[in-house]
Amino acid sequence: MIEVRNLSHYYGEEKVLENINLTLEDGSFTILTGESGSGKTTLLSIMSSLLQQDKGEIYYSDVATSSVDQFRNQYIGFIFQFHYLIAHLTIMENIKMVTKKSKEEILVVLEYLGIDNLANRYPSMLSGGQRQRASIARAIINEPKYLFADEPTGNLDSKNSKIIFDILRNIDATVLVVTHDKSLIEKEDRVLEMKDGKLC
Ligand SMILES: Nc1ncnc2c1ncn2[C@@H]1O[C@H](COP(=O)(O)OP(=O)(O)OP(=O)(O)O)[C@@H](O)[C@H]1O
Ligand SMILES: [Mg+2]
């Protein structure tokens, strides 16, 4: 479970997050939406401990973030809008960089995502949707308990976007995903909306 309590954040004088409170249950899937500049990336960055908050606490299964530097690499996965795969490494090599798992174990994950046949290609030799699946593979290879995705389908067509969302819905982790695209939201999804730094 992740609990965010009384979280506020400033960039200089500008208050970008104001007293955020939220709880994500273990294994849940949650969509975070809201207009540009409302604070979604800032919230995700703080929740994934890429950025230190100014006020408030975040608890991961009752452990406060201030004590989780080690914990971050082990338990948190992050997917960015632009995939950040390393261009001169193959998909397999990109994933090998972040894990002690064997090639066989990596292939199992690639197969789950439908890209095992592309393991030896370089990122530039994949389509946008395939590359995004490769970055999901890299984010989940160490079986994170918590997975954060910031606009993971920002540059994909609607068919590939839906495939990525269905993958994220079915991953065995606590998932928080940011999107602008309301057409990706399904009836049973939990949706949080941000407005001017507040959850509404
Ligand atoms: N490093 C920074 N320094 C100063 N201000 C920042 C910084 N990063 C973001 N901001 C400001 O904080 C506010 C929230 O930005 P944030 O990136 O969290 O919004 P967002 O909801 O993710 O927007 P988008 O949908 O466009 O990605 C914006 O007003 C932005 O200009
Ligand atoms: Mg953003």
PDB file of C-alpha atoms and ligand atoms in Angstrom:
ATOM      1  CA  MET A   1       0.000   0.000   0.000  1.00  0.00           C
ATOM      2  CA  ILE A   2       1.178   3.558  -0.707  1.00  0.00           C
ATOM      3  CA  GLU A   3      -0.080   6.401   1.441  1.00  0.00           C
ATOM      4  CA  VAL A   4       0.533  10.037   0.617  1.00  0.00           C
ATOM      5  CA  ARG A   5      -0.158  12.324   3.560  1.00  0.00           C
ATOM      6  CA  ASN A   6      -0.436  16.128   3.491  1.00  0.00           C
ATOM      7  CA  LEU A   7       1.992  16.433   0.611  1.00  0.00           C
ATOM      8  CA  SER A   8       2.896  19.896  -0.666  1.00  0.00           C
ATOM      9  CA  HIS A   9       5.608  20.972  -3.056  1.00  0.00           C
ATOM     10  CA  TYR A  10       6.961  24.293  -4.312  1.00  0.00           C
ATOM     11  CA  TYR A  11       9.190  25.256  -7.210  1.00  0.00           C
ATOM     12  CA  GLY A  12      10.630  28.453  -5.789  1.00  0.00           C
ATOM     13  CA  GLU A  13       7.617  30.565  -4.820  1.00  0.00           C
ATOM     14  CA  GLU A  14       5.193  28.596  -6.973  1.00  0.00           C
ATOM     15  CA  LYS A  15       3.102  26.052  -5.094  1.00  0.00           C
ATOM     16  CA  VAL A  16       2.680  23.105  -7.478  1.00  0.00           C
ATOM     17  CA  LEU A  17       1.220  20.512  -5.100  1.00  0.00           C
ATOM     18  CA  GLU A  18      -1.126  21.485  -2.308  1.00  0.00           C
ATOM     19  CA  ASN A  19      -1.953  19.148   0.533  1.00  0.00           C
ATOM     20  CA  ILE A  20      -2.298  15.927  -1.470  1.00  0.00           C
ATOM     21  CA  ASN A  21      -3.733  12.906   0.332  1.00  0.00           C
ATOM     22  CA  LEU A  22      -4.184   9.569  -1.389  1.00  0.00           C
ATOM     23  CA  THR A  23      -3.927   5.853  -0.834  1.00  0.00           C
ATOM     24  CA  LEU A  24      -3.126   3.186  -3.409  1.00  0.00           C
ATOM     25  CA  GLU A  25      -3.987  -0.347  -2.339  1.00  0.00           C
ATOM     26  CA  ASP A  26      -1.624  -3.200  -3.122  1.00  0.00           C
ATOM     27  CA  GLY A  27      -2.149  -4.536  -6.615  1.00  0.00           C
ATOM     28  CA  SER A  28      -4.472  -1.661  -7.602  1.00  0.00           C
ATOM     29  CA  PHE A  29      -4.514   0.173 -10.934  1.00  0.00           C
ATOM     30  CA  THR A  30      -5.110   3.944 -10.837  1.00  0.00           C
ATOM     31  CA  ILE A  31      -5.194   6.589 -13.551  1.00  0.00           C
ATOM     32  CA  LEU A  32      -4.057  10.143 -12.804  1.00  0.00           C
ATOM     33  CA  THR A  33      -5.378  12.772 -15.168  1.00  0.00           C
ATOM     34  CA  GLY A  34      -5.677  16.554 -15.260  1.00  0.00           C
ATOM     35  CA  GLU A  35      -4.707  19.494 -17.402  1.00  0.00           C
ATOM     36  CA  SER A  36      -1.188  20.396 -18.440  1.00  0.00           C
ATOM     37  CA  GLY A  37       0.759  22.003 -15.614  1.00  0.00           C
ATOM     38  CA  SER A  38      -1.575  20.704 -12.884  1.00  0.00           C
ATOM     39  CA  GLY A  39       1.255  18.823 -11.126  1.00  0.00           C
ATOM     40  CA  LYS A  40       0.935  15.186 -12.302  1.00  0.00           C
ATOM     41  CA  THR A  41       4.592  14.643 -13.191  1.00  0.00           C
ATOM     42  CA  THR A  42       5.680  16.360  -9.991  1.00  0.00           C
ATOM     43  CA  LEU A  43       3.434  14.080  -7.929  1.00  0.00           C
ATOM     44  CA  LEU A  44       4.686  10.957  -9.728  1.00  0.00           C
ATOM     45  CA  SER A  45       8.309  12.038  -9.339  1.00  0.00           C
ATOM     46  CA  ILE A  46       7.854  12.503  -5.606  1.00  0.00           C
ATOM     47  CA  MET A  47       5.928   9.238  -5.186  1.00  0.00           C
ATOM     48  CA  SER A  48       8.677   7.348  -6.990  1.00  0.00           C
ATOM     49  CA  SER A  49      11.300   9.204  -4.919  1.00  0.00           C
ATOM     50  CA  LEU A  50      12.968  10.810  -7.942  1.00  0.00           C
ATOM     51  CA  LEU A  51      12.197  14.164  -6.301  1.00  0.00           C
ATOM     52  CA  GLN A  52      12.180  15.131  -2.620  1.00  0.00           C
ATOM     53  CA  GLN A  53       8.969  16.747  -1.396  1.00  0.00           C
ATOM     54  CA  ASP A  54       8.899  19.962   0.609  1.00  0.00           C
ATOM     55  CA  LYS A  55       6.162  18.917   3.041  1.00  0.00           C
ATOM     56  CA  GLY A  56       4.312  15.774   3.970  1.00  0.00           C
ATOM     57  CA  GLU A  57       5.064  12.077   4.036  1.00  0.00           C
ATOM     58  CA  ILE A  58       4.822   9.099   1.752  1.00  0.00           C
ATOM     59  CA  TYR A  59       4.586   5.639   3.236  1.00  0.00           C
ATOM     60  CA  TYR A  60       5.227   2.445   1.318  1.00  0.00           C
ATOM     61  CA  SER A  61       3.728  -0.395   3.302  1.00  0.00           C
ATOM     62  CA  ASP A  62       4.266   1.759   6.407  1.00  0.00           C
ATOM     63  CA  VAL A  63       7.879   2.706   5.607  1.00  0.00           C
ATOM     64  CA  ALA A  64       8.437   6.476   5.130  1.00  0.00           C
ATOM     65  CA  THR A  65      10.243   7.496   1.911  1.00  0.00           C
ATOM     66  CA  SER A  66      13.016   9.256   3.752  1.00  0.00           C
ATOM     67  CA  SER A  67      14.372   5.808   4.609  1.00  0.00           C
ATOM     68  CA  VAL A  68      13.948   4.161   1.222  1.00  0.00           C
ATOM     69  CA  ASP A  69      16.921   5.042  -0.961  1.00  0.00           C
ATOM     70  CA  GLN A  70      17.921   1.422  -1.232  1.00  0.00           C
ATOM     71  CA  PHE A  71      14.345   0.362  -1.497  1.00  0.00           C
ATOM     72  CA  ARG A  72      13.746   2.504  -4.592  1.00  0.00           C
ATOM     73  CA  ASN A  73      15.821   0.421  -7.003  1.00  0.00           C
ATOM     74  CA  GLN A  74      14.381  -2.757  -5.695  1.00  0.00           C
ATOM     75  CA  TYR A  75      10.687  -1.962  -5.429  1.00  0.00           C
ATOM     76  CA  ILE A  76       9.876   0.898  -7.776  1.00  0.00           C
ATOM     77  CA  GLY A  77       9.597   0.813 -11.555  1.00  0.00           C
ATOM     78  CA  PHE A  78       9.151   3.912 -13.701  1.00  0.00           C
ATOM     79  CA  ILE A  79       8.071   4.290 -17.337  1.00  0.00           C
ATOM     80  CA  PHE A  80       8.589   7.632 -19.067  1.00  0.00           C
ATOM     81  CA  GLN A  81       6.778   9.090 -22.044  1.00  0.00           C
ATOM     82  CA  PHE A  82       9.910   8.894 -24.148  1.00  0.00           C
ATOM     83  CA  HIS A  83      11.354   5.521 -23.583  1.00  0.00           C
ATOM     84  CA  TYR A  84      15.046   6.268 -22.831  1.00  0.00           C
ATOM     85  CA  LEU A  85      16.292   2.941 -24.125  1.00  0.00           C
ATOM     86  CA  ILE A  86      19.993   3.106 -24.921  1.00  0.00           C
ATOM     87  CA  ALA A  87      20.365   3.345 -28.713  1.00  0.00           C
ATOM     88  CA  HIS A  88      23.561   1.345 -29.158  1.00  0.00           C
ATOM     89  CA  LEU A  89      22.364  -1.619 -27.084  1.00  0.00           C
ATOM     90  CA  THR A  90      19.888  -4.280 -28.207  1.00  0.00           C
ATOM     91  CA  ILE A  91      16.608  -4.701 -26.349  1.00  0.00           C
ATOM     92  CA  MET A  92      18.085  -7.693 -24.505  1.00  0.00           C
ATOM     93  CA  GLU A  93      21.219  -5.710 -23.578  1.00  0.00           C
ATOM     94  CA  ASN A  94      19.145  -2.728 -22.439  1.00  0.00           C
ATOM     95  CA  ILE A  95      17.277  -4.941 -20.003  1.00  0.00           C
ATOM     96  CA  LYS A  96      20.402  -6.856 -18.960  1.00  0.00           C
ATOM     97  CA  MET A  97      21.822  -3.478 -17.810  1.00  0.00           C
ATOM     98  CA  VAL A  98      19.254  -3.194 -15.010  1.00  0.00           C
ATOM     99  CA  THR A  99      18.903  -6.760 -13.793  1.00  0.00           C
ATOM    100  CA  LYS A 100      20.739  -9.811 -12.573  1.00  0.00           C
ATOM    101  CA  LYS A 101      18.168 -12.048 -14.247  1.00  0.00           C
ATOM    102  CA  SER A 102      19.230 -14.506 -16.933  1.00  0.00           C
ATOM    103  CA  LYS A 103      18.541 -14.109 -20.644  1.00  0.00           C
ATOM    104  CA  GLU A 104      16.008 -16.913 -20.384  1.00  0.00           C
ATOM    105  CA  GLU A 105      14.129 -15.082 -17.637  1.00  0.00           C
ATOM    106  CA  ILE A 106      14.217 -11.861 -19.655  1.00  0.00           C
ATOM    107  CA  LEU A 107      12.826 -13.690 -22.676  1.00  0.00           C
ATOM    108  CA  VAL A 108       9.868 -14.865 -20.600  1.00  0.00           C
ATOM    109  CA  VAL A 109       8.960 -11.230 -19.873  1.00  0.00           C
ATOM    110  CA  LEU A 110       9.526 -10.184 -23.501  1.00  0.00           C
ATOM    111  CA  GLU A 111       7.294 -13.039 -24.599  1.00  0.00           C
ATOM    112  CA  TYR A 112       4.575 -11.906 -22.186  1.00  0.00           C
ATOM    113  CA  LEU A 113       4.746  -8.492 -23.878  1.00  0.00           C
ATOM    114  CA  GLY A 114       4.812 -10.028 -27.369  1.00  0.00           C
ATOM    115  CA  ILE A 115       8.292  -8.811 -28.339  1.00  0.00           C
ATOM    116  CA  ASP A 116      10.539 -11.815 -27.626  1.00  0.00           C
ATOM    117  CA  ASN A 117      11.317 -12.063 -31.351  1.00  0.00           C
ATOM    118  CA  LEU A 118      12.794  -8.540 -31.198  1.00  0.00           C
ATOM    119  CA  ALA A 119      15.263  -9.163 -28.356  1.00  0.00           C
ATOM    120  CA  ASN A 120      18.346  -8.798 -30.551  1.00  0.00           C
ATOM    121  CA  ARG A 121      17.222  -5.678 -32.379  1.00  0.00           C
ATOM    122  CA  TYR A 122      18.307  -2.143 -31.564  1.00  0.00           C
ATOM    123  CA  PRO A 123      15.615   0.308 -30.375  1.00  0.00           C
ATOM    124  CA  SER A 124      15.667   2.181 -33.711  1.00  0.00           C
ATOM    125  CA  MET A 125      14.604  -1.045 -35.448  1.00  0.00           C
ATOM    126  CA  LEU A 126      11.315  -1.223 -33.477  1.00  0.00           C
ATOM    127  CA  SER A 127       8.018   0.571 -33.912  1.00  0.00           C
ATOM    128  CA  GLY A 128       6.952   3.125 -31.281  1.00  0.00           C
ATOM    129  CA  GLY A 129       4.563   0.647 -29.649  1.00  0.00           C
ATOM    130  CA  GLN A 130       7.208  -2.093 -29.585  1.00  0.00           C
ATOM    131  CA  ARG A 131       9.719   0.298 -28.039  1.00  0.00           C
ATOM    132  CA  GLN A 132       7.209   1.279 -25.396  1.00  0.00           C
ATOM    133  CA  ARG A 133       6.666  -2.416 -24.608  1.00  0.00           C
ATOM    134  CA  ALA A 134      10.451  -2.819 -24.352  1.00  0.00           C
ATOM    135  CA  SER A 135      10.587  -0.023 -21.787  1.00  0.00           C
ATOM    136  CA  ILE A 136       7.753  -1.669 -19.876  1.00  0.00           C
ATOM    137  CA  ALA A 137       9.792  -4.900 -19.918  1.00  0.00           C
ATOM    138  CA  ARG A 138      12.744  -3.003 -18.489  1.00  0.00           C
ATOM    139  CA  ALA A 139      10.549  -1.406 -15.809  1.00  0.00           C
ATOM    140  CA  ILE A 140       8.988  -4.696 -14.666  1.00  0.00           C
ATOM    141  CA  ILE A 141      11.945  -7.071 -15.018  1.00  0.00           C
ATOM    142  CA  ASN A 142      12.814  -6.832 -11.317  1.00  0.00           C
ATOM    143  CA  GLU A 143       9.166  -7.342 -10.345  1.00  0.00           C
ATOM    144  CA  PRO A 144       8.607  -3.933  -8.740  1.00  0.00           C
ATOM    145  CA  LYS A 145       5.858  -3.706  -6.150  1.00  0.00           C
ATOM    146  CA  TYR A 146       5.083  -0.193  -7.364  1.00  0.00           C
ATOM    147  CA  LEU A 147       5.014   0.922 -10.970  1.00  0.00           C
ATOM    148  CA  PHE A 148       4.683   4.553 -12.075  1.00  0.00           C
ATOM    149  CA  ALA A 149       4.080   5.478 -15.701  1.00  0.00           C
ATOM    150  CA  ASP A 150       4.035   9.092 -16.924  1.00  0.00           C
ATOM    151  CA  GLU A 151       2.144   9.429 -20.219  1.00  0.00           C
ATOM    152  CA  PRO A 152       3.414   6.028 -21.396  1.00  0.00           C
ATOM    153  CA  THR A 153       1.314   6.233 -24.557  1.00  0.00           C
ATOM    154  CA  GLY A 154       1.923   9.900 -25.337  1.00  0.00           C
ATOM    155  CA  ASN A 155       3.347   9.188 -28.779  1.00  0.00           C
ATOM    156  CA  LEU A 156       1.338   6.111 -29.783  1.00  0.00           C
ATOM    157  CA  ASP A 157      -1.788   5.571 -31.862  1.00  0.00           C
ATOM    158  CA  SER A 158      -5.013   4.508 -30.160  1.00  0.00           C
ATOM    159  CA  LYS A 159      -4.617   0.781 -30.882  1.00  0.00           C
ATOM    160  CA  ASN A 160      -1.136   0.594 -29.384  1.00  0.00           C
ATOM    161  CA  SER A 161      -2.146   2.860 -26.512  1.00  0.00           C
ATOM    162  CA  LYS A 162      -4.920   0.460 -25.594  1.00  0.00           C
ATOM    163  CA  ILE A 163      -2.520  -2.505 -25.736  1.00  0.00           C
ATOM    164  CA  ILE A 164      -0.110  -0.697 -23.377  1.00  0.00           C
ATOM    165  CA  PHE A 165      -2.932   0.169 -20.962  1.00  0.00           C
ATOM    166  CA  ASP A 166      -4.189  -3.402 -20.926  1.00  0.00           C
ATOM    167  CA  ILE A 167      -0.662  -4.585 -20.136  1.00  0.00           C
ATOM    168  CA  LEU A 168      -0.421  -2.067 -17.279  1.00  0.00           C
ATOM    169  CA  ARG A 169      -3.848  -3.091 -15.932  1.00  0.00           C
ATOM    170  CA  ASN A 170      -2.751  -6.706 -15.783  1.00  0.00           C
ATOM    171  CA  ILE A 171       0.690  -6.307 -14.232  1.00  0.00           C
ATOM    172  CA  ASP A 172       0.991  -7.769 -10.761  1.00  0.00           C
ATOM    173  CA  ALA A 173       1.986  -4.491  -9.056  1.00  0.00           C
ATOM    174  CA  THR A 174       0.480  -1.319  -7.620  1.00  0.00           C
ATOM    175  CA  VAL A 175       0.240   0.827 -10.749  1.00  0.00           C
ATOM    176  CA  LEU A 176      -0.253   4.590 -11.093  1.00  0.00           C
ATOM    177  CA  VAL A 177      -0.407   5.875 -14.650  1.00  0.00           C
ATOM    178  CA  VAL A 178      -0.748   9.430 -15.951  1.00  0.00           C
ATOM    179  CA  THR A 179      -2.701  10.098 -19.112  1.00  0.00           C
ATOM    180  CA  HIS A 180      -4.435  12.979 -20.867  1.00  0.00           C
ATOM    181  CA  ASP A 181      -6.298  10.567 -23.072  1.00  0.00           C
ATOM    182  CA  LYS A 182      -9.766   9.993 -21.614  1.00  0.00           C
ATOM    183  CA  SER A 183     -10.561   7.385 -24.285  1.00  0.00           C
ATOM    184  CA  LEU A 184      -8.161   5.005 -22.514  1.00  0.00           C
ATOM    185  CA  ILE A 185     -10.183   5.106 -19.296  1.00  0.00           C
ATOM    186  CA  GLU A 186     -12.486   2.146 -18.701  1.00  0.00           C
ATOM    187  CA  LYS A 187     -15.541   2.052 -16.453  1.00  0.00           C
ATOM    188  CA  GLU A 188     -13.915  -0.011 -13.726  1.00  0.00           C
ATOM    189  CA  ASP A 189     -10.723   2.079 -13.552  1.00  0.00           C
ATOM    190  CA  ARG A 190     -10.080   4.268 -10.538  1.00  0.00           C
ATOM    191  CA  VAL A 191      -9.446   7.786 -11.822  1.00  0.00           C
ATOM    192  CA  LEU A 192      -7.877  10.671  -9.884  1.00  0.00           C
ATOM    193  CA  GLU A 193      -7.982  14.157 -11.327  1.00  0.00           C
ATOM    194  CA  MET A 194      -5.587  16.985 -10.542  1.00  0.00           C
ATOM    195  CA  LYS A 195      -6.384  20.638 -10.840  1.00  0.00           C
ATOM    196  CA  ASP A 196      -3.947  23.423  -9.944  1.00  0.00           C
ATOM    197  CA  GLY A 197      -1.905  21.169  -7.696  1.00  0.00           C
ATOM    198  CA  LYS A 198      -4.852  19.646  -5.879  1.00  0.00           C
ATOM    199  CA  LEU A 199      -6.670  16.353  -6.245  1.00  0.00           C
ATOM    200  CA  CYS A 200     -10.327  16.886  -7.003  1.00  0.00           C
TER     201      CYS A 200
HETATM  202  N1  LIG B   1      11.834  21.767 -12.390  1.00  0.00           N
HETATM  203  C1  LIG B   1      10.893  22.713 -12.333  1.00  0.00           C
HETATM  204  N2  LIG B   1      11.190  23.962 -11.932  1.00  0.00           N
HETATM  205  C2  LIG B   1      10.242  24.910 -11.839  1.00  0.00           C
HETATM  206  N3  LIG B   1       8.939  24.713 -12.127  1.00  0.00           N
HETATM  207  C3  LIG B   1       8.579  23.492 -12.541  1.00  0.00           C
HETATM  208  C4  LIG B   1       9.536  22.428 -12.673  1.00  0.00           C
HETATM  209  N4  LIG B   1       8.877  21.333 -13.108  1.00  0.00           N
HETATM  210  C5  LIG B   1       7.595  21.688 -13.244  1.00  0.00           C
HETATM  211  N5  LIG B   1       7.397  22.979 -12.913  1.00  0.00           N
HETATM  212  C6  LIG B   1       6.114  23.698 -12.889  1.00  0.00           C
HETATM  213  O1  LIG B   1       5.262  23.012 -11.969  1.00  0.00           O
HETATM  214  C7  LIG B   1       3.927  22.922 -12.470  1.00  0.00           C
HETATM  215  C8  LIG B   1       3.512  21.461 -12.545  1.00  0.00           C
HETATM  216  O2  LIG B   1       4.313  20.792 -13.520  1.00  0.00           O
HETATM  217  P1  LIG B   1       4.150  19.248 -13.847  1.00  0.00           P
HETATM  218  O3  LIG B   1       5.236  18.886 -14.780  1.00  0.00           O
HETATM  219  O4  LIG B   1       4.053  18.491 -12.582  1.00  0.00           O
HETATM  220  O5  LIG B   1       2.725  19.251 -14.570  1.00  0.00           O
HETATM  221  P2  LIG B   1       1.960  18.094 -15.378  1.00  0.00           P
HETATM  222  O6  LIG B   1       0.592  17.989 -14.778  1.00  0.00           O
HETATM  223  O7  LIG B   1       2.799  16.871 -15.403  1.00  0.00           O
HETATM  224  O8  LIG B   1       1.827  18.740 -16.830  1.00  0.00           O
HETATM  225  P3  LIG B   1       1.837  17.993 -18.274  1.00  0.00           P
HETATM  226  O9  LIG B   1       0.491  17.374 -18.421  1.00  0.00           O
HETATM  227  O10 LIG B   1       2.040  19.140 -19.217  1.00  0.00           O
HETATM  228  O11 LIG B   1       2.953  17.005 -18.292  1.00  0.00           O
HETATM  229  C9  LIG B   1       3.938  23.667 -13.805  1.00  0.00           C
HETATM  230  O12 LIG B   1       3.475  24.955 -13.584  1.00  0.00           O
HETATM  231  C10 LIG B   1       5.399  23.664 -14.215  1.00  0.00           C
HETATM  232  O13 LIG B   1       5.695  24.793 -14.985  1.00  0.00           O
HETATM  233 MG    MG B   2       3.733  15.805 -16.968  1.00  0.00          MG
END
